[in-house]
Short mmCIF file of C-alpha atoms and ligand atoms in Angstrom, two decimals:
data_model
loop_
_atom_site.label_atom_id
_atom_site.label_comp_id
_atom_site.label_asym_id
_atom_site.label_seq_id
_atom_site.Cartn_x
_atom_site.Cartn_y
_atom_site.Cartn_z
CA MET A 1 139.80 99.27 -120.35
CA SER A 2 136.89 97.67 -122.15
CA GLN A 3 136.11 94.01 -121.59
CA ILE A 4 137.38 93.19 -125.05
CA ASP A 5 140.65 94.97 -124.39
CA LEU A 6 141.07 93.04 -121.16
CA ALA A 7 140.35 89.78 -122.96
CA CYS A 8 142.86 90.65 -125.69
CA ALA A 9 145.49 91.41 -123.06
CA ALA A 10 144.81 88.06 -121.39
CA PHE A 11 145.08 86.34 -124.77
CA ARG A 12 148.40 88.03 -125.47
CA THR A 13 149.76 86.69 -122.16
CA LEU A 14 148.64 83.20 -123.12
CA LEU A 15 150.43 83.39 -126.46
CA GLU A 16 153.61 84.64 -124.82
CA GLU A 17 153.48 81.93 -122.17
CA GLN A 18 153.00 79.19 -124.72
CA LEU A 19 155.93 80.36 -126.82
CA LEU A 20 158.06 80.46 -123.67
CA ARG A 21 156.96 76.93 -122.76
CA ILE A 22 158.37 75.60 -126.01
CA ASP A 23 161.67 77.43 -125.46
CA ASN A 24 162.10 75.96 -121.97
CA ALA A 25 161.01 72.44 -122.63
CA LYS A 26 164.29 70.60 -123.19
CA VAL A 27 165.46 68.48 -120.24
CA GLU A 28 167.85 65.58 -119.94
CA LYS A 29 166.38 62.09 -120.16
CA THR A 30 166.56 59.93 -117.02
CA ASP A 31 168.50 56.74 -117.76
CA PHE A 32 167.19 54.00 -115.50
CA THR A 33 169.61 51.37 -116.78
CA ASN A 34 172.49 52.88 -114.78
CA LYS A 35 170.70 54.68 -111.97
CA LYS A 36 172.01 53.60 -108.56
CA VAL A 37 168.92 54.65 -106.61
CA VAL A 38 165.42 54.95 -108.03
CA THR A 39 162.92 56.86 -105.91
CA VAL A 40 159.29 55.97 -106.47
CA GLY A 41 156.92 58.57 -105.02
CA ILE A 42 153.58 57.23 -103.80
CA VAL A 43 150.55 59.51 -103.80
CA ASP A 44 147.37 57.90 -102.47
CA GLY A 45 144.84 60.34 -103.96
CA ASP A 46 141.17 60.77 -103.05
CA GLY A 47 138.08 58.56 -102.84
CA ILE A 48 139.01 54.97 -103.65
CA GLY A 49 142.65 56.04 -104.24
CA PRO A 50 144.03 55.08 -100.81
CA LEU A 51 142.25 51.71 -101.03
CA ILE A 52 143.81 50.68 -104.34
CA LEU A 53 147.20 52.22 -103.54
CA GLU A 54 147.37 50.12 -100.40
CA ARG A 55 147.17 47.02 -102.63
CA ALA A 56 149.74 48.34 -105.09
CA LYS A 57 152.17 49.03 -102.22
CA GLN A 58 151.63 45.53 -100.90
CA VAL A 59 152.57 44.11 -104.29
CA LEU A 60 155.61 46.39 -104.70
CA ASN A 61 156.87 45.38 -101.28
CA ILE A 62 156.78 41.74 -102.33
CA LEU A 63 158.21 42.17 -105.83
CA LEU A 64 160.98 44.56 -104.84
CA ALA A 65 161.79 43.17 -101.38
CA ASP A 66 165.52 42.75 -102.08
CA GLU A 67 165.96 46.13 -103.73
CA LEU A 68 163.97 47.90 -101.02
CA ALA A 69 166.15 46.22 -98.37
CA LYS A 70 169.34 47.47 -99.98
CA ALA A 71 167.77 50.82 -100.86
CA SER A 72 168.45 50.69 -104.60
CA ILE A 73 164.73 51.44 -104.84
CA ILE A 74 163.02 53.73 -102.36
CA LEU A 75 159.26 54.02 -101.95
CA LYS A 76 158.53 57.51 -100.73
CA GLN A 77 155.06 58.22 -99.38
CA ILE A 78 153.91 61.73 -100.30
CA ASP A 79 150.95 63.16 -98.39
CA GLY A 80 148.97 66.32 -98.90
CA LEU A 81 147.55 65.84 -102.40
CA THR A 82 144.04 65.40 -101.02
CA ILE A 83 141.05 67.38 -102.26
CA GLU A 84 140.52 68.76 -98.72
CA ASN A 85 144.07 70.10 -98.52
CA ARG A 86 144.03 71.40 -102.08
CA LEU A 87 140.75 73.26 -101.55
CA ALA A 88 141.94 74.67 -98.20
CA LEU A 89 145.10 76.01 -99.82
CA GLY A 90 143.41 76.98 -103.09
CA LYS A 91 146.17 75.12 -104.99
CA SER A 92 145.70 72.24 -107.42
CA VAL A 93 149.08 70.89 -106.29
CA PRO A 94 150.44 72.59 -103.13
CA GLU A 95 154.04 73.77 -103.54
CA ASP A 96 155.55 71.58 -100.84
CA VAL A 97 153.86 68.53 -102.38
CA LEU A 98 155.17 69.43 -105.82
CA ALA A 99 158.69 69.84 -104.43
CA GLU A 100 158.51 66.37 -102.87
CA ILE A 101 157.21 64.90 -106.10
CA LYS A 102 160.06 66.51 -108.02
CA SER A 103 162.55 64.87 -105.66
CA CYS A 104 161.38 61.48 -106.98
CA ASP A 105 162.11 59.83 -110.33
CA VAL A 106 158.71 58.30 -110.93
CA LEU A 107 155.34 58.47 -109.28
CA LEU A 108 152.60 55.95 -108.60
CA LYS A 109 149.51 58.02 -108.12
CA GLY A 110 145.95 57.32 -107.03
CA PRO A 111 143.07 59.20 -108.66
CA THR A 112 142.52 62.76 -107.41
CA THR A 113 139.14 64.49 -107.35
CA THR A 114 138.70 67.53 -109.60
CA PRO A 115 136.08 70.12 -108.61
CA MET A 116 133.70 70.76 -111.50
CA GLY A 117 133.59 74.37 -112.71
CA GLY A 118 135.40 77.08 -110.74
CA THR A 119 138.99 77.86 -111.64
CA MET A 120 140.89 75.15 -109.80
CA GLU A 121 142.83 73.07 -112.27
CA SER A 122 142.80 69.28 -112.07
CA ALA A 123 145.83 68.01 -110.09
CA ASN A 124 146.49 65.63 -112.98
CA VAL A 125 146.70 68.42 -115.49
CA THR A 126 148.99 70.43 -113.20
CA LEU A 127 151.30 67.47 -112.64
CA ARG A 128 151.42 66.56 -116.31
CA ARG A 129 152.39 70.14 -117.10
CA GLU A 130 154.82 70.72 -114.21
CA LEU A 131 156.63 67.42 -114.82
CA ASP A 132 156.27 67.78 -118.61
CA LEU A 133 154.71 64.34 -118.98
CA TYR A 134 153.95 64.62 -122.64
CA ALA A 135 152.99 61.04 -123.52
CA ASN A 136 149.95 59.43 -121.97
CA VAL A 137 150.35 55.77 -122.89
CA ARG A 138 147.38 53.44 -122.45
CA PRO A 139 147.45 49.81 -123.60
CA VAL A 140 144.28 47.79 -124.12
CA CYS A 141 144.51 44.06 -124.87
CA ILE A 142 141.85 41.43 -125.49
CA PRO A 143 143.88 38.43 -126.65
CA GLU A 144 140.86 36.23 -127.44
CA GLU A 145 139.70 38.86 -129.96
CA GLY A 146 143.14 39.59 -131.35
CA ILE A 147 143.00 43.13 -129.93
CA ASP A 148 146.33 44.62 -128.94
CA TRP A 149 145.99 48.41 -128.96
CA ILE A 150 148.20 51.07 -127.49
CA PHE A 151 147.18 54.72 -127.35
CA TYR A 152 149.72 57.55 -127.42
CA ARG A 153 147.73 60.52 -126.22
CA GLU A 154 149.40 63.92 -126.28
CA ASN A 155 149.31 64.97 -122.65
CA THR A 156 150.56 68.53 -122.23
CA GLU A 157 148.81 70.54 -124.94
CA GLY A 158 145.53 70.49 -126.83
CA GLU A 159 142.40 71.49 -124.98
CA TYR A 160 143.97 70.91 -121.57
CA VAL A 161 146.91 73.24 -121.25
CA LEU A 162 144.71 76.35 -121.09
CA GLY A 163 141.57 74.57 -119.95
CA SER A 164 141.31 76.70 -116.81
CA ARG A 165 142.37 79.90 -118.58
CA GLY A 166 139.53 80.50 -120.99
CA ILE A 167 137.92 83.90 -121.45
CA SER A 168 134.40 84.91 -120.44
CA LEU A 169 132.52 87.99 -121.59
CA PRO A 170 128.86 88.55 -120.75
CA GLY A 171 126.97 85.97 -122.78
CA LEU A 172 130.11 84.49 -124.31
CA ALA A 173 132.74 81.99 -123.24
CA MET A 174 135.86 80.93 -125.14
CA ASP A 175 138.39 78.21 -124.42
CA PHE A 176 141.63 77.63 -126.26
CA LYS A 177 143.26 74.63 -127.85
CA VAL A 178 147.03 74.65 -128.30
CA THR A 179 149.08 72.58 -130.73
CA THR A 180 152.79 73.13 -131.29
CA ASP A 181 155.21 71.59 -133.78
CA PHE A 182 157.47 70.66 -130.92
CA GLY A 183 154.73 69.08 -128.81
CA THR A 184 153.32 67.12 -131.72
CA ARG A 185 156.68 65.93 -132.96
CA ARG A 186 157.65 64.46 -129.61
CA ILE A 187 154.39 62.54 -129.11
CA ALA A 188 154.48 61.30 -132.70
CA LYS A 189 158.09 60.18 -132.24
CA ALA A 190 157.15 58.34 -129.05
CA ALA A 191 154.34 56.49 -130.87
CA PHE A 192 156.46 55.57 -133.91
CA ASP A 193 159.43 54.55 -131.71
CA TYR A 194 157.11 52.26 -129.79
CA ALA A 195 155.82 50.79 -133.07
CA LYS A 196 159.35 50.23 -134.36
CA GLN A 197 160.65 48.68 -131.15
CA ASN A 198 157.66 46.38 -130.81
CA GLY A 199 157.36 45.12 -134.38
CA LYS A 200 154.16 47.04 -135.16
CA SER A 201 153.39 47.90 -138.77
CA ARG A 202 150.75 50.58 -138.41
CA VAL A 203 150.18 53.84 -136.55
CA SER A 204 146.75 55.47 -136.79
CA ILE A 205 146.60 59.25 -136.46
CA VAL A 206 143.26 60.34 -135.02
CA THR A 207 142.03 63.96 -135.15
CA LYS A 208 139.13 66.11 -136.27
CA ALA A 209 141.25 68.03 -138.74
CA ASN A 210 138.28 68.68 -141.01
CA ILE A 211 136.89 70.98 -138.30
CA MET A 212 139.81 72.00 -136.05
CA LYS A 213 141.79 73.06 -139.07
CA LYS A 214 144.70 74.90 -137.49
CA THR A 215 145.46 72.71 -134.48
CA ASP A 216 144.47 69.26 -135.70
CA GLY A 217 145.65 70.15 -139.19
CA LYS A 218 149.11 70.77 -137.74
CA PHE A 219 148.91 67.60 -135.65
CA THR A 220 148.21 65.47 -138.73
CA GLN A 221 150.85 67.14 -140.84
CA ILE A 222 153.61 66.80 -138.24
CA CYS A 223 152.70 63.16 -137.54
CA HIS A 224 153.15 62.42 -141.25
CA GLU A 225 156.49 64.22 -141.27
CA VAL A 226 157.63 62.03 -138.39
CA ALA A 227 156.19 58.92 -140.10
CA ALA A 228 158.52 59.53 -143.06
CA ASP A 229 161.44 58.60 -140.78
CA TYR A 230 159.93 55.16 -140.13
CA PRO A 231 159.82 53.23 -143.39
CA GLY A 232 157.86 50.01 -143.08
CA ILE A 233 155.36 51.53 -140.63
CA ALA A 234 152.16 52.68 -142.29
CA ALA A 235 150.56 55.89 -141.04
CA ASP A 236 146.83 56.29 -141.62
CA ASP A 237 144.47 59.19 -140.83
CA TRP A 238 141.12 58.93 -139.11
CA TYR A 239 138.60 61.32 -137.65
CA ILE A 240 137.78 60.80 -134.01
CA ASP A 241 134.04 60.32 -134.56
CA ILE A 242 134.40 57.38 -136.92
CA MET A 243 137.22 55.98 -134.79
CA THR A 244 134.88 55.76 -131.77
CA ALA A 245 132.62 53.67 -134.02
CA ASN A 246 135.52 51.58 -135.36
CA LEU A 247 136.50 50.50 -131.87
CA VAL A 248 133.14 48.78 -131.46
CA ASN A 249 133.16 47.33 -134.98
CA PRO A 250 134.34 43.72 -134.67
CA ALA A 251 134.94 43.50 -138.42
CA ILE A 252 137.88 45.90 -138.37
CA ARG A 253 138.90 46.77 -134.85
CA SER A 254 141.58 44.15 -134.36
CA GLY A 255 143.47 45.64 -137.31
CA PHE A 256 144.42 48.74 -135.34
CA GLN A 257 147.70 48.69 -133.44
CA VAL A 258 149.15 52.02 -132.30
CA PHE A 259 147.12 55.23 -132.06
CA VAL A 260 148.47 58.75 -131.77
CA LEU A 261 146.08 61.56 -130.95
CA PRO A 262 145.60 64.97 -129.35
CA ASN A 263 144.79 65.25 -125.67
CA LEU A 264 140.99 65.43 -125.43
CA TYR A 265 140.26 62.78 -128.08
CA GLY A 266 142.79 60.56 -126.35
CA ASP A 267 141.06 61.07 -123.02
CA ILE A 268 137.68 60.10 -124.41
CA ILE A 269 138.65 57.20 -126.64
CA THR A 270 140.84 55.51 -124.00
CA ASP A 271 137.86 55.26 -121.64
CA GLU A 272 135.93 53.67 -124.50
CA ALA A 273 138.77 51.26 -125.26
CA ALA A 274 139.14 50.34 -121.57
CA GLN A 275 135.41 49.67 -121.37
CA ILE A 276 135.68 47.29 -124.33
CA GLN A 277 138.45 45.47 -122.48
CA GLY A 278 136.41 45.03 -119.31
CA GLY A 279 135.82 48.45 -117.78
CA VAL A 280 137.83 51.49 -116.80
CA GLY A 281 138.91 49.54 -113.73
CA SER A 282 140.89 47.20 -115.98
CA ALA A 283 143.34 49.53 -117.74
CA GLY A 284 146.57 51.14 -116.58
CA SER A 285 148.01 54.45 -117.67
CA ALA A 286 151.51 55.86 -117.95
CA ASN A 287 152.34 59.56 -118.20
CA LEU A 288 155.84 59.77 -119.61
CA GLY A 289 158.22 62.68 -119.87
CA ASP A 290 161.95 62.73 -120.49
CA ARG A 291 162.89 63.32 -116.88
CA TYR A 292 159.85 62.20 -114.85
CA ALA A 293 157.07 59.67 -115.28
CA MET A 294 153.79 59.13 -113.46
CA PHE A 295 151.73 55.95 -113.42
CA GLU A 296 148.10 55.84 -112.49
CA ALA A 297 144.77 54.10 -112.84
CA ILE A 298 142.82 55.22 -115.90
CA HIS A 299 139.68 55.83 -113.79
CA GLY A 300 138.74 58.59 -111.36
CA SER A 301 138.40 58.67 -107.58
CA ALA A 302 134.85 57.21 -107.70
CA PRO A 303 133.27 59.17 -104.82
CA ARG A 304 130.03 57.33 -105.66
CA MET A 305 131.57 54.05 -104.53
CA ILE A 306 132.53 55.57 -101.19
CA ALA A 307 129.08 57.18 -100.76
CA ASP A 308 127.37 53.86 -101.52
CA GLY A 309 129.56 51.93 -99.09
CA LEU A 310 131.22 49.90 -101.86
CA GLN A 311 134.75 50.16 -100.40
CA ALA A 312 135.17 46.37 -100.27
CA TYR A 313 134.44 46.09 -104.00
CA VAL A 314 137.03 48.51 -105.37
CA ASN A 315 138.97 47.18 -108.34
CA PRO A 316 142.77 47.26 -107.90
CA VAL A 317 143.50 46.03 -111.46
CA SER A 318 143.92 49.42 -113.12
CA ILE A 319 146.53 50.65 -110.62
CA LEU A 320 148.26 47.25 -110.74
CA ARG A 321 148.44 47.42 -114.55
CA ALA A 322 149.96 50.87 -114.10
CA THR A 323 152.43 49.33 -111.64
CA VAL A 324 153.53 46.88 -114.35
CA MET A 325 154.19 49.87 -116.63
CA LEU A 326 156.13 51.62 -113.86
CA LEU A 327 158.34 48.57 -113.28
CA ARG A 328 159.08 48.29 -117.02
CA HIS A 329 159.86 52.00 -117.21
CA ILE A 330 162.47 51.75 -114.44
CA CYS A 331 163.92 48.67 -116.19
CA ARG A 332 162.73 46.11 -113.62
CA GLN A 333 161.61 43.72 -116.35
CA GLU A 334 161.52 40.61 -114.23
CA ALA A 335 159.32 42.12 -111.53
CA ALA A 336 157.08 43.63 -114.23
CA GLN A 337 156.67 40.29 -115.97
CA ARG A 338 155.89 38.49 -112.70
CA LEU A 339 153.14 40.96 -111.92
CA GLU A 340 151.77 40.96 -115.47
CA ASN A 341 151.63 37.16 -115.56
CA ALA A 342 149.89 37.11 -112.19
CA LEU A 343 147.31 39.67 -113.40
CA ASP A 344 146.77 37.80 -116.67
CA SER A 345 146.05 34.53 -114.91
CA CYS A 346 143.61 35.87 -112.28
CA LYS A 347 140.10 34.47 -112.71
CA THR A 348 138.44 36.47 -109.92
CA LEU A 349 136.35 39.27 -111.43
CA VAL A 350 135.99 42.57 -109.56
CA THR A 351 133.35 44.82 -111.12
CA GLY A 352 133.05 47.64 -108.60
CA GLU A 353 129.56 46.38 -107.78
CA ARG A 354 128.26 44.11 -105.01
CA SER A 355 127.59 41.42 -107.61
CA GLY A 356 131.32 41.18 -108.37
CA ALA A 357 134.15 39.82 -106.24
CA THR A 358 135.68 41.83 -103.41
CA CYS A 359 139.07 43.44 -103.69
CA ASP A 360 140.34 41.12 -100.93
CA ALA A 361 139.24 38.03 -102.85
CA TYR A 362 141.01 39.32 -105.93
CA MET A 363 144.19 40.10 -104.02
CA GLN A 364 144.23 36.66 -102.49
CA GLU A 365 144.31 35.05 -105.92
CA LEU A 366 146.79 37.57 -107.26
CA LEU A 367 149.25 37.12 -104.39
CA ALA A 368 149.02 33.35 -104.79
CA ASN A 369 149.79 33.78 -108.53
CA LEU A 370 152.79 35.98 -107.75
CA LYS A 371 154.66 33.19 -106.02
C1 IPM B 401 142.34 60.86 -117.39
C2 IPM B 401 141.36 61.66 -116.60
C3 IPM B 401 141.91 63.06 -116.46
C4 IPM B 401 141.92 63.67 -117.83
C5 IPM B 401 141.17 63.98 -115.49
C6 IPM B 401 141.13 63.40 -114.12
C7 IPM B 401 141.80 65.33 -115.48
O1 IPM B 401 140.11 61.63 -117.19
O2 IPM B 401 143.49 60.72 -116.95
O3 IPM B 401 141.98 60.39 -118.46
O4 IPM B 401 140.93 64.20 -118.30
O5 IPM B 401 142.97 63.59 -118.44
MG1 MG B 402 139.98 60.26 -118.80
#
């Protein structure tokens, strides 16, 4: 077979797989209001992951002491999702680890290292796909500037779903971006439902539909179809390039409320938004599906911090913000509020650099605030 024929055959398989994915995607929604036992899987991750997860576990043990004692909540430590183990096995998420993760209801996960290049998929991407975590929800708040943003990033399609399955011919490489009606409708619904339930009046749809005509064109169109079911909530369209500028434009940025956007744009703009709030160490992230959910820091495993001996200066805020989101998701509102209030009132500033406070100093203030 010629190289082109082989590439066409590979492409055909991709199309078939994607159509099958849509057919198999319906699962029952986990209802945490009546669940007798909630199992929270804990994955430490790589680099600074174990350091920040240790702090999150400490906080969970305090907040949930009663429920942990009577086993209505179980914290289940899951090992084996380390870069060393994944490379040794040649698996982005080893099967036994995935099976353990699937035995839990929700996951609190430290950042995992992704090898650049090669064919190994990011563990995050694998988990988002395997657990069908279609909504990546990232809040960013700066009360003194009137900024209260929440990003609904599509998390299972776009540039990511086939990101490790592109096609190479001599002198030519091609990756694929996938957008489905089904995948877009469910992320749009999640964003508009959030807006409706939280008294928001505006959802901004962010794409590059002038260039990515098929995929982003569909994304925009379906978002507007969904918007029609939410009278009283305005839906406006933006291109991602101007939106990155808008977020640093003080004249208009506080007017934005809820954002809905395809995967890659959501990845990029949420780092920008987190930086505006005080750095990627300051923002939490929820990956929500109907059955499972995974909560994590928005930042990576920061191998540079380990190499530079900055372990004492790691910032636990991002994973703790994610912990607040986890507690809300499993309907532990009181514990969530206690932690959120404690985080909001902390004055100690950890920057990830020697000039900032240490993680221990931060935790000392936080734990005092928790009381
Ligand atoms: C994020 C991260 C991930 C992503 C990486 C680790 C795969 O940047 O959660 O935003 O690109 O989605
Ligand atoms: Mg990112």
